[in-house]
Short mmCIF file of C-alpha atoms in Angstrom, two decimals:
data_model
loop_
_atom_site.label_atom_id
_atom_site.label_comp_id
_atom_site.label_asym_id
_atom_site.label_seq_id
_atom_site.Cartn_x
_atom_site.Cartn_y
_atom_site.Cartn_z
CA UNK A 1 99.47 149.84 206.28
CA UNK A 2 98.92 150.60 210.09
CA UNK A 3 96.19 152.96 211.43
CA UNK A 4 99.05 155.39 212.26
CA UNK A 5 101.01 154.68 208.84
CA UNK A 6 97.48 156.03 206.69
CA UNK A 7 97.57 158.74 209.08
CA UNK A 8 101.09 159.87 208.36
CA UNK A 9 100.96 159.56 204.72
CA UNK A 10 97.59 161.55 204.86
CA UNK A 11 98.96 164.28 206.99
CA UNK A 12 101.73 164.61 204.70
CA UNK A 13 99.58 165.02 201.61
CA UNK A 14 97.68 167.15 203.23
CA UNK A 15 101.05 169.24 204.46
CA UNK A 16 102.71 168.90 200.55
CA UNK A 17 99.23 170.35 199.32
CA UNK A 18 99.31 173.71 201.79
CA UNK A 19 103.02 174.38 200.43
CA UNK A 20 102.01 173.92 197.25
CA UNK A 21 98.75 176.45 197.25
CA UNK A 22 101.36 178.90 199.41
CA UNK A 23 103.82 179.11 196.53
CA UNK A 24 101.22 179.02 194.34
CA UNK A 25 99.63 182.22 195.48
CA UNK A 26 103.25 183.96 195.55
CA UNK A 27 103.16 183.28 191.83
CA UNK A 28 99.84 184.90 190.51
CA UNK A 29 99.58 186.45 187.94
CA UNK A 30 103.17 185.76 186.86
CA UNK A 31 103.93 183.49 183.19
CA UNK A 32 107.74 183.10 183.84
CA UNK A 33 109.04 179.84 184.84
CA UNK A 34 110.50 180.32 188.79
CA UNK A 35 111.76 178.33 191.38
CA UNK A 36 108.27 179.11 193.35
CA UNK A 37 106.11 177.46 190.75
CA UNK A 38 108.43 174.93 190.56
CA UNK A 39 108.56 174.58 194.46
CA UNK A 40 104.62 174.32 193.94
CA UNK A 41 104.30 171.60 191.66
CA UNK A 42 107.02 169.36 193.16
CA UNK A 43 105.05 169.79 196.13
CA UNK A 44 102.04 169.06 194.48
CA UNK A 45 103.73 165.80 193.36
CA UNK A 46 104.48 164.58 196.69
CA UNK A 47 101.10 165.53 198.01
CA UNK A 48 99.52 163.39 195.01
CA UNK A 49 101.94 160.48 196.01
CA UNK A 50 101.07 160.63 199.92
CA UNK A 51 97.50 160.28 199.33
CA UNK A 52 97.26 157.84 196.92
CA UNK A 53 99.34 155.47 199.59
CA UNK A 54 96.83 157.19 202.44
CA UNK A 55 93.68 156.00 199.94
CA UNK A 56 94.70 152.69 199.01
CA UNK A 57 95.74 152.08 202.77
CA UNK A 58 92.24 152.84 203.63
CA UNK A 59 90.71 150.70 201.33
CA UNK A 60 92.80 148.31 200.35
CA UNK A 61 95.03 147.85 203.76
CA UNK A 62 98.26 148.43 201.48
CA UNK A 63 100.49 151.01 199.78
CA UNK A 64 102.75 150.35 196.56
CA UNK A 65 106.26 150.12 197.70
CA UNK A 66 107.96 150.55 194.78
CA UNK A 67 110.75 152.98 193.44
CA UNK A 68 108.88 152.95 190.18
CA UNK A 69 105.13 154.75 190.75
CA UNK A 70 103.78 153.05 188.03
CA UNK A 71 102.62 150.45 190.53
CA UNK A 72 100.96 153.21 193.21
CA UNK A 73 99.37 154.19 189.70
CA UNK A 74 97.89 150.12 189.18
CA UNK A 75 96.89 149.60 192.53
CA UNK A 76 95.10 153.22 192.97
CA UNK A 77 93.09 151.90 189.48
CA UNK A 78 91.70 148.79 192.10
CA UNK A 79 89.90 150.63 194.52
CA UNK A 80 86.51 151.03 194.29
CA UNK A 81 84.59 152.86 193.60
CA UNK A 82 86.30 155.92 192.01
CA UNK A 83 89.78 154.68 191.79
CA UNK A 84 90.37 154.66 188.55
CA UNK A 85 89.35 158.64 188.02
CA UNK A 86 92.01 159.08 190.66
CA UNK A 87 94.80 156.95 189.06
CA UNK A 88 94.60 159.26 186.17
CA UNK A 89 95.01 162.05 188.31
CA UNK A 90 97.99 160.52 189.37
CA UNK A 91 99.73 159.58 186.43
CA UNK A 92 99.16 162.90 185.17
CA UNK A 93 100.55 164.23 188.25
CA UNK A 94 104.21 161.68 187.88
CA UNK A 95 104.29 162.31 183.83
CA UNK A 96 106.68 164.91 184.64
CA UNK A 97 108.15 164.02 188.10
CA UNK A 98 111.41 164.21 187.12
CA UNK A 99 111.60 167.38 185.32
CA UNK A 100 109.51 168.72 187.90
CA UNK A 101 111.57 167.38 190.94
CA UNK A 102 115.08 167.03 189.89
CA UNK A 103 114.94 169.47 186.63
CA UNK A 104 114.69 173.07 186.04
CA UNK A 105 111.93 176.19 187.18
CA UNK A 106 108.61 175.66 185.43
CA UNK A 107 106.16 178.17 184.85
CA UNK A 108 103.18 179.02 187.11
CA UNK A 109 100.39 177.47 184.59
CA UNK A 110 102.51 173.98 185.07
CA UNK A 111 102.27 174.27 188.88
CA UNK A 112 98.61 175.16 188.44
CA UNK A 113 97.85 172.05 186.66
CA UNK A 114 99.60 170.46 189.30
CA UNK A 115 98.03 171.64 192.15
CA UNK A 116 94.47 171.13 190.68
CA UNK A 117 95.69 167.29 190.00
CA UNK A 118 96.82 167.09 193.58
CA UNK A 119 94.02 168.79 195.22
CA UNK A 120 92.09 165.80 193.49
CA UNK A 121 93.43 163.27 195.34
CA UNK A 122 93.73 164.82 198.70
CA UNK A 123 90.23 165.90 198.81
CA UNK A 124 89.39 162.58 197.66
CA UNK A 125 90.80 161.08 200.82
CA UNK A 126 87.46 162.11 202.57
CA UNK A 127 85.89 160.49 200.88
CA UNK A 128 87.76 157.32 201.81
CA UNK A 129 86.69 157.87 205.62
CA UNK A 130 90.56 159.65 206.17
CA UNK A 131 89.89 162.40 208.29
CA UNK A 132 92.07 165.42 208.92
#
């Protein structure tokens, strides 16, 4: 990954995160499934995704490239140190990308969860030396 490619994919974690925590907050303190909670954790999703590829760019120089995130999952595990803590963030996170994505509303305590996943990994970016 190029300088301005890790910058991209962190912006747009970072971007994927706000509209998460924005549709978030329009759901508090409601249980039924909506299409805002399930705007929030699809977001939340692609916010996870984005900085995983931003972190591994940083340390490792490369993204996974693959249709099946499985791989961003393995090569997230590789970097050091922390990077295995943060894979399991992610594969929590694309457990239910699908459904979450592509499928029906889910309920604001499954965006929640979500969020809290993805806030994970785009904090963690900081970490990495990826600044905002």
């Amino acid at each position: 990954m190029s300088p301005a490619d890790l910058r991209q994919r962190a912006g747009t974690a970072r971007e994927h995160l706000q509209v998460a925590l924005e549709r978030l907050a329009y759901v508090d303190g409601q249980a039924d499934p909506s299409a805002a909670a399930q705007v929030a954790a699809s977001n939340a999703i692609s916010a996870g995704i984005a900085a995983a590829d931003a972190i591994c760019g940083a340390v490792l120089g490369e993204r996974a490239n693959d249709q099946d995130h499985r791989a961003a999952v393995e090569l997230l595990a590789t970097v050091k140190p922390g990077g295995s803590t943060l894979a399991s963030r992610l594969r929590r996170l694309l457990k239910d990308k699908s459904l979450l994505q592509y499928g029906g509303y889910c309920t604001p305590a499954v965006a929640r969860t979500g969020v809290r996943n993805s806030q994970v990994l785009v904090e963690a970016m900081r970490r990495y030396g990826i600044k905002d």
